[in-house]
Coordinates of C-alpha atoms in Angstrom, one line a residue:
M239 CA -4.9 -3.7 10.0
H240 CA -6.5 -5.7 12.7
T241 CA -9.7 -7.4 12.0
N242 CA -11.6 -10.6 11.3
F243 CA -14.6 -10.1 13.4
F244 CA -16.0 -13.6 13.1
R245 CA -13.0 -15.3 14.7
R246 CA -11.6 -12.5 16.9
Q247 CA -14.5 -12.4 19.3
C248 CA -13.2 -15.8 20.7
L249 CA -9.5 -15.2 20.3
A250 CA -9.0 -11.7 21.9
F251 CA -8.5 -9.9 18.6
S252 CA -6.1 -12.5 17.2
S253 CA -7.7 -12.9 13.7
L254 CA -5.8 -13.6 10.5
R255 CA -4.8 -10.5 8.5
L256 CA -5.8 -11.9 5.2
A257 CA -9.4 -12.4 6.1
A258 CA -9.6 -8.9 7.5
T259 CA -8.1 -7.4 4.4
L260 CA -10.6 -9.0 2.1
A261 CA -13.5 -8.4 4.5
A262 CA -12.8 -4.7 4.4
G263 CA -13.0 -4.8 0.6
F264 CA -16.3 -6.6 0.6
T265 CA -17.8 -4.2 3.2
A266 CA -16.6 -1.3 1.0
V267 CA -18.9 -2.6 -1.8
A268 CA -21.9 -1.9 0.4
Q269 CA -20.6 1.4 1.8
T270 CA -18.8 3.2 -1.0
T271 CA -21.7 3.5 -3.5
T272 CA -23.6 5.5 -1.0
A273 CA -20.5 7.6 -0.1
Q274 CA -19.8 8.5 -3.7
T275 CA -23.5 9.5 -4.3
V276 CA -23.5 11.7 -1.3
V277 CA -20.1 13.3 -2.2
A278 CA -21.3 13.9 -5.8
Q279 CA -24.5 15.6 -4.5
T280 CA -22.8 17.8 -2.0
T281 CA -19.4 18.8 -3.5
T282 CA -20.6 22.2 -4.7
A283 CA -22.4 23.1 -1.5
Q284 CA -19.4 21.9 0.6
S285 CA -16.9 24.1 -1.3
T286 CA -18.3 27.2 0.3
Q287 CA -18.6 25.8 3.8
P288 CA -16.1 26.9 6.5
Y289 CA -15.1 23.4 7.3
Q290 CA -14.3 22.6 3.7
K291 CA -12.2 25.7 3.4
L292 CA -10.3 24.7 6.6
H293 CA -9.9 21.2 5.3
D294 CA -8.4 22.5 2.1
K295 CA -6.1 24.8 4.1
A296 CA -4.8 21.9 6.3
I297 CA -2.1 19.4 5.4
V298 CA -4.2 16.3 6.1
V299 CA -2.2 13.3 7.2
D300 CA -3.3 9.7 7.7
T301 CA -0.6 7.7 9.3
H302 CA -2.1 4.2 8.6
N303 CA -3.9 2.9 5.5
D304 CA -3.7 -0.7 4.4
V305 CA -4.8 -0.3 0.8
L306 CA -1.2 -1.0 -0.6
S307 CA -1.0 -4.4 1.2
T308 CA -4.6 -5.2 0.4
A309 CA -4.2 -4.3 -3.3
T310 CA -1.0 -6.2 -3.6
L311 CA -2.6 -9.3 -2.0
R312 CA -5.6 -9.2 -4.3
G313 CA -3.7 -8.3 -7.5
M314 CA -5.1 -4.8 -7.8
A315 CA -3.4 -1.4 -8.3
I316 CA -4.2 1.7 -6.3
D317 CA -3.9 4.0 -9.3
T318 CA -7.0 2.4 -10.8
D319 CA -10.6 3.0 -9.8
L320 CA -11.2 0.7 -6.9
T321 CA -14.6 2.1 -5.9
G322 CA -16.8 -0.7 -4.5
K323 CA -13.7 -2.8 -3.8
T324 CA -11.7 -0.9 -1.3
H325 CA -11.9 2.2 0.9
S326 CA -9.1 3.9 -1.0
D327 CA -7.4 4.6 -4.3
L328 CA -5.3 7.3 -5.7
A329 CA -8.1 9.4 -7.2
R330 CA -10.2 9.1 -4.0
F331 CA -7.3 10.3 -1.8
K332 CA -7.4 13.5 -3.9
K333 CA -11.2 13.8 -3.6
G334 CA -11.0 13.5 0.2
G335 CA -8.3 16.1 0.5
V336 CA -5.7 13.6 1.9
D337 CA -2.3 15.3 1.4
V338 CA 0.0 12.8 3.1
Q339 CA -0.7 9.1 3.3
V340 CA 1.6 6.7 5.2
F341 CA 1.0 3.3 3.5
S342 CA 1.2 0.3 5.7
I343 CA 3.8 -2.3 4.6
F344 CA 2.3 -5.4 6.1
C345 CA 2.3 -9.2 6.1
D346 CA 0.9 -11.3 8.8
D347 CA 2.3 -14.0 11.1
R348 CA 2.2 -16.7 8.4
F349 CA 5.3 -14.9 7.1
G350 CA 8.5 -15.5 9.0
T351 CA 12.2 -15.9 8.5
G352 CA 12.9 -16.2 4.8
S353 CA 9.6 -14.7 3.7
A354 CA 8.5 -11.7 5.8
Y355 CA 11.2 -9.3 4.6
Q356 CA 10.7 -10.5 1.0
E357 CA 6.9 -9.8 1.1
A358 CA 7.5 -6.4 2.6
S359 CA 10.0 -5.6 -0.1
R360 CA 7.4 -6.6 -2.7
E361 CA 5.0 -4.1 -1.4
I362 CA 7.6 -1.4 -1.3
D363 CA 8.5 -2.2 -4.9
S364 CA 4.8 -1.9 -5.8
L365 CA 4.5 1.6 -4.3
Y366 CA 7.6 2.7 -6.2
A367 CA 6.1 1.4 -9.4
I368 CA 2.8 3.2 -8.8
A369 CA 4.6 6.4 -8.1
A370 CA 6.7 6.0 -11.3
R371 CA 3.5 5.6 -13.3
N372 CA 1.9 8.7 -11.7
P373 CA 4.6 11.4 -11.3
D374 CA 2.1 14.1 -11.7
K375 CA -0.2 12.7 -8.9
M376 CA 2.0 11.3 -6.2
Q377 CA 5.6 11.5 -4.8
I378 CA 7.3 9.2 -2.4
V379 CA 8.7 11.3 0.4
T380 CA 11.0 10.6 3.4
N381 CA 11.3 13.8 5.3
V382 CA 9.4 17.1 6.1
A383 CA 11.1 19.0 3.3
G384 CA 10.0 16.4 0.7
L385 CA 6.5 16.3 2.2
Q386 CA 6.1 20.0 2.0
Q387 CA 7.4 20.1 -1.6
A388 CA 4.9 17.4 -2.7
V389 CA 2.0 19.1 -1.0
K390 CA 3.0 22.4 -2.7
S391 CA 3.0 20.6 -6.0
H392 CA -0.5 19.3 -5.3
K393 CA 0.8 15.7 -5.3
L394 CA 0.0 13.0 -2.7
A395 CA 3.0 12.7 -0.4
A396 CA 3.3 9.0 -0.1
M397 CA 5.2 7.5 2.9
M398 CA 5.7 4.0 4.2
G399 CA 5.5 2.4 7.6
V400 CA 6.3 -1.3 8.3
E401 CA 3.6 -2.8 10.5
G402 CA 5.3 -5.4 12.5
G403 CA 8.9 -6.0 13.6
H404 CA 8.7 -9.6 12.4
M405 CA 9.5 -8.2 9.0
I406 CA 13.1 -7.4 9.9
E407 CA 13.5 -11.1 10.7
D408 CA 15.7 -10.3 13.7
R409 CA 18.3 -8.7 11.4
M410 CA 19.5 -5.1 12.0
D411 CA 20.6 -4.9 8.4
Y412 CA 17.1 -5.4 7.3
L413 CA 16.0 -2.6 9.5
D414 CA 18.6 -0.4 7.8
S415 CA 17.5 -1.6 4.4
F416 CA 13.9 -0.6 5.1
Y417 CA 15.1 2.9 6.1
R418 CA 17.2 3.3 3.0
R419 CA 14.2 2.4 0.9
G420 CA 12.1 5.1 2.5
V421 CA 10.3 3.4 5.4
R422 CA 9.9 6.0 8.2
Y423 CA 8.2 4.2 11.0
M424 CA 8.1 0.6 12.2
T425 CA 5.4 -0.8 14.5
L426 CA 7.5 -2.9 16.9
T427 CA 5.0 -5.8 16.8
W428 CA 1.8 -6.6 15.0
N429 CA -0.5 -9.0 16.9
N430 CA 2.3 -11.5 16.9
S431 CA 5.2 -11.1 19.2
T432 CA 8.8 -11.2 17.9
S433 CA 11.8 -12.7 19.7
W434 CA 12.5 -9.3 21.1
A435 CA 9.1 -7.7 21.8
T436 CA 5.7 -8.8 23.1
S437 CA 2.5 -7.7 21.5
A438 CA -0.7 -6.5 23.1
R439 CA -2.5 -9.6 22.1
D440 CA 0.1 -11.9 23.6
E441 CA 0.6 -10.0 26.8
T442 CA -3.2 -10.0 27.3
S443 CA -4.0 -13.5 26.4
K444 CA -0.8 -15.0 27.8
A445 CA -0.7 -17.2 24.6
F446 CA 2.9 -16.4 23.8
T447 CA 6.3 -18.1 23.9
V448 CA 8.5 -15.0 24.2
T449 CA 9.7 -14.4 27.7
P450 CA 10.1 -12.2 29.5
Y451 CA 7.4 -9.6 28.7
G452 CA 8.5 -6.5 27.0
L453 CA 11.6 -5.6 25.1
T454 CA 14.7 -7.8 25.4
D455 CA 18.2 -6.2 25.3
R456 CA 18.0 -6.9 21.5
G457 CA 14.7 -5.1 21.3
K458 CA 16.1 -2.1 23.1
A459 CA 19.0 -2.1 20.7
I460 CA 16.6 -2.1 17.8
V461 CA 14.7 0.9 19.2
R462 CA 17.9 2.8 19.8
R463 CA 18.9 2.1 16.2
M464 CA 15.6 3.4 14.9
N465 CA 16.2 6.6 16.9
E466 CA 19.7 6.9 15.4
L467 CA 18.4 6.4 11.8
G468 CA 15.5 8.7 12.2
M469 CA 12.8 6.0 11.9
L470 CA 9.8 6.7 14.1
V471 CA 9.1 4.1 16.9
D472 CA 5.4 3.1 16.5
L473 CA 3.8 1.7 19.7
S474 CA 0.5 0.6 18.3
H475 CA -0.1 -3.1 18.8
V476 CA 2.6 -3.5 21.4
G477 CA 1.9 -5.0 24.9
E478 CA 2.0 -2.7 28.0
K479 CA 5.4 -4.0 29.1
T480 CA 6.8 -3.4 25.7
F481 CA 5.3 0.0 25.6
W482 CA 6.9 1.1 28.9
D483 CA 10.3 -0.5 28.0
A484 CA 10.2 1.4 24.7
I485 CA 9.2 4.7 26.3
H486 CA 12.1 4.4 28.7
T487 CA 14.5 3.6 25.9
V488 CA 13.7 6.2 23.2
N489 CA 15.3 9.6 23.0
K490 CA 12.9 11.0 20.4
P491 CA 9.1 11.4 20.2
V492 CA 7.1 8.2 19.4
I493 CA 3.9 7.6 17.6
C494 CA 1.0 5.3 17.9
S495 CA 0.1 5.1 14.2
H496 CA -3.5 3.7 14.7
S497 CA -4.7 3.3 18.3
S498 CA -7.7 4.6 20.3
V499 CA -8.7 5.1 24.0
Y500 CA -9.0 2.2 26.4
A501 CA -11.2 4.2 28.8
L502 CA -13.9 4.6 26.1
C503 CA -13.6 1.2 24.6
P504 CA -11.6 -1.3 26.8
V505 CA -9.9 -3.6 24.3
P506 CA -6.3 -4.7 24.5
R507 CA -5.3 -2.7 21.4
N508 CA -6.3 0.6 23.0
L509 CA -4.2 2.9 25.2
K510 CA -4.8 3.4 28.9
D511 CA -4.6 6.8 30.5
D512 CA -1.1 6.4 31.9
Q513 CA 0.1 5.4 28.4
I514 CA -1.6 8.4 26.8
K515 CA 0.0 10.7 29.4
A516 CA 3.4 9.1 28.8
I517 CA 3.1 9.8 25.1
G518 CA 2.3 13.4 25.9
A519 CA 5.3 13.7 28.1
N520 CA 7.5 12.2 25.4
G521 CA 6.2 14.8 22.9
G522 CA 4.7 12.1 20.7
V523 CA 1.4 11.8 19.0
I524 CA -1.5 9.3 19.0
Q525 CA -3.2 8.8 15.6
V526 CA -6.8 7.7 16.4
N527 CA -8.0 4.5 14.8
F528 CA -11.3 4.5 12.9
Y529 CA -12.2 0.8 13.6
S530 CA -15.7 0.4 15.1
G531 CA -14.4 -2.3 17.4
F532 CA -11.9 0.1 18.9
L533 CA -14.3 3.0 19.2
D534 CA -17.6 1.5 20.4
S535 CA -17.8 -1.0 23.3
N536 CA -21.2 -2.1 21.8
Y537 CA -19.6 -3.4 18.6
T538 CA -18.3 -6.7 19.9
P539 CA -21.5 -7.8 21.6
G540 CA -23.3 -6.8 18.4
I541 CA -21.0 -8.9 16.3
Q542 CA -21.5 -11.8 18.7
R543 CA -25.3 -11.6 18.3
F544 CA -24.9 -11.4 14.5
I545 CA -22.8 -14.5 14.5
M546 CA -25.4 -16.4 16.6
R547 CA -28.2 -15.4 14.3
H548 CA -26.3 -17.0 11.4
K549 CA -24.5 -19.7 13.3
S550 CA -25.8 -22.5 11.1
E551 CA -24.4 -21.0 8.0
L552 CA -21.1 -20.2 9.8
D553 CA -20.9 -23.8 11.1
S554 CA -21.6 -25.4 7.8
M555 CA -18.9 -23.3 6.0
Q556 CA -16.4 -24.1 8.8
T557 CA -17.3 -27.8 8.5
A558 CA -16.6 -27.5 4.8
K559 CA -13.2 -26.0 5.8
A560 CA -14.0 -22.8 4.0
P561 CA -11.3 -20.2 4.6
D562 CA -12.1 -17.2 6.8
Y563 CA -12.0 -14.8 4.0
A564 CA -14.7 -16.8 2.1
I565 CA -16.9 -16.9 5.2
N566 CA -16.5 -13.2 5.6
E567 CA -17.3 -12.5 1.9
Y568 CA -20.4 -14.7 2.0
L569 CA -21.9 -13.3 5.2
T570 CA -21.1 -9.7 4.5
K571 CA -22.6 -9.9 1.0
R572 CA -25.6 -11.8 2.2
Y573 CA -26.4 -9.5 5.2
P574 CA -24.9 -6.1 4.4
R575 CA -27.7 -4.2 6.2
E576 CA -27.0 -6.1 9.4
T577 CA -23.3 -5.5 9.4
D578 CA -23.7 -1.9 8.4
S579 CA -26.0 -1.2 11.3
L580 CA -23.3 -2.3 13.7
R581 CA -21.0 0.5 12.7
A582 CA -19.9 3.0 15.4
P583 CA -21.4 6.5 15.2
L584 CA -19.1 9.2 13.9
S585 CA -19.6 11.0 17.2
L586 CA -17.6 8.2 19.0
L587 CA -14.6 8.8 16.9
M588 CA -14.7 12.5 17.9
D589 CA -15.1 11.4 21.5
H590 CA -11.8 9.5 21.3
I591 CA -10.1 12.5 19.8
D592 CA -11.6 14.9 22.4
Y593 CA -10.6 12.6 25.2
I594 CA -7.0 12.7 24.3
V595 CA -7.1 16.5 23.8
R596 CA -8.6 16.9 27.2
L597 CA -6.1 14.6 28.8
I598 CA -2.8 15.7 27.2
G599 CA -3.6 18.5 24.8
A600 CA -4.2 19.1 21.1
D601 CA -0.5 18.7 20.3
H602 CA -0.6 15.0 20.7
V603 CA -3.5 13.6 18.6
G604 CA -3.9 12.9 14.9
L605 CA -5.6 10.5 12.4
G606 CA -4.6 6.9 11.7
S607 CA -7.7 5.5 9.9
D608 CA -6.7 1.9 9.3
F609 CA -8.9 2.1 6.2
D610 CA -8.7 -1.1 4.1
G611 CA -7.5 -2.9 7.2
I612 CA -10.8 -2.8 8.9
E613 CA -14.2 -4.3 8.1
S614 CA -16.2 -1.6 9.9
A615 CA -15.6 2.2 10.0
P616 CA -17.8 4.8 11.6
R617 CA -21.1 5.7 9.9
Q618 CA -20.6 8.4 7.3
L619 CA -16.9 7.6 7.0
D620 CA -17.5 5.2 4.1
D621 CA -14.2 5.8 2.4
V622 CA -11.3 8.2 2.1
T623 CA -13.5 10.8 0.3
C624 CA -15.3 11.5 3.6
Y625 CA -12.3 13.0 5.4
P626 CA -13.9 16.6 5.3
L627 CA -16.6 15.3 7.6
I628 CA -13.9 15.0 10.3
T629 CA -12.9 18.6 9.9
K630 CA -16.6 19.5 10.1
E631 CA -16.9 17.6 13.4
L632 CA -13.7 19.1 14.8
L633 CA -15.1 22.6 14.2
E634 CA -18.4 21.7 15.9
L635 CA -16.3 20.6 18.9
A636 CA -15.5 24.3 19.2
G637 CA -11.8 23.7 18.5
G638 CA -9.6 26.6 17.5
E639 CA -8.3 26.6 13.9
S640 CA -4.7 26.2 15.0
D641 CA -5.6 23.1 17.1
I642 CA -7.6 21.6 14.2
L643 CA -4.7 22.1 11.8
K644 CA -2.4 20.2 14.3
I645 CA -4.8 17.3 14.6
L646 CA -5.4 17.0 10.9
G647 CA -1.6 16.7 10.2
G648 CA 0.6 19.2 11.9
N649 CA 1.3 17.1 14.9
F650 CA 2.6 14.2 12.8
I651 CA 4.8 16.6 10.8
R652 CA 6.3 18.0 14.0
V653 CA 7.1 14.5 15.3
L654 CA 8.5 13.4 11.9
K655 CA 10.8 16.5 12.0
A656 CA 11.9 15.7 15.5
N657 CA 13.0 12.3 14.5
E658 CA 15.1 13.4 11.5
G659 CA 18.7 12.9 12.2
K660 CA 21.9 11.3 11.1
G661 CA 20.1 8.6 9.1
E662 CA 18.3 11.1 7.0
A663 CA 21.5 12.6 5.8
K664 CA 23.0 9.2 5.0
A665 CA 19.9 7.8 3.3
S666 CA 20.4 6.9 -0.3
A667 CA 18.6 9.1 -2.9
L668 CA 15.2 7.9 -3.9

């Protein structure tokens, strides 16, 4: 999750996570009704289409969705109907043909020593409770064998990734504990740096206190421990120096769980060509982020113009010390057509996928939506029921079936398998 577009335009993408979480839900109100109507009208027709047949054949994997942290924050449960409130819920994953969902375990930089690990554990507890209530619909999995068994049983294969190294609170035993509880990737940083790794935001803005840039010796030890356990090293959100230090430290393929292409949309969170090539050489995979602001270079100027059009309202609410999430809720509900019009075209998402394929091949790209962590997804991708449209677009790019199956999920499964090791054998039974 990344976004609070009202504040981030001035703070180099440094918005509070809470506001982004809630803003995504409020935007979903405007988007999801349309999406559900379209899906209901076209389901029968789609079932006979080549792209729908291919989508059904694929193991569709999304490596980053924030609905678990969003729902936990707002007192909701993902096994209830959250249509109009979020991008995702358990029933809608099924409708969209999502077979494997890696749920983001997240808390922002307001949580630190003494609270971050506890909050992450609360979200993990929540996912286990949801799985226990729905044994016929979902199954928590930790390896490729479990993933394949869940898919064969027509259950959602639920996985977990910790989004931000601050949640281990500088303790290696907390890292081990996350692994034992089923976490299979950790994003080394979120927007906030840790004492052992610098983030993309901080390395770009220079507004950080961690020196030097990159991974410290402690950070390199954490990365090596992740490799030893079999926990994927996630390089989304990290600064360039941290990225290169990690690439030179790992001995297994890495992932970027939700990142896009800098050459097409130059923002600090996106990957430059040399980084993309390094991930290809490493055997890793880049899961493309759906956020409009990471896909479309026109999005940020559009948001800035939107803010200026409603500056008086924004100023009055800020003067009244309204929290960011209340401002987002108010403006999004008041001007849904304006914010909806700023969404990136679906074609730009496909451009980012195609760019990576052309640069390093179809073996190194996948999907990391960031649904329920973003306030703006591409047009037509209104919620998780719309995933078949991506398969349709991939076919229209003239991609071969084998490459499309890799992009939809096969590449992540390969990298997950390559990371399984000693830790997998030692992990406690779930």
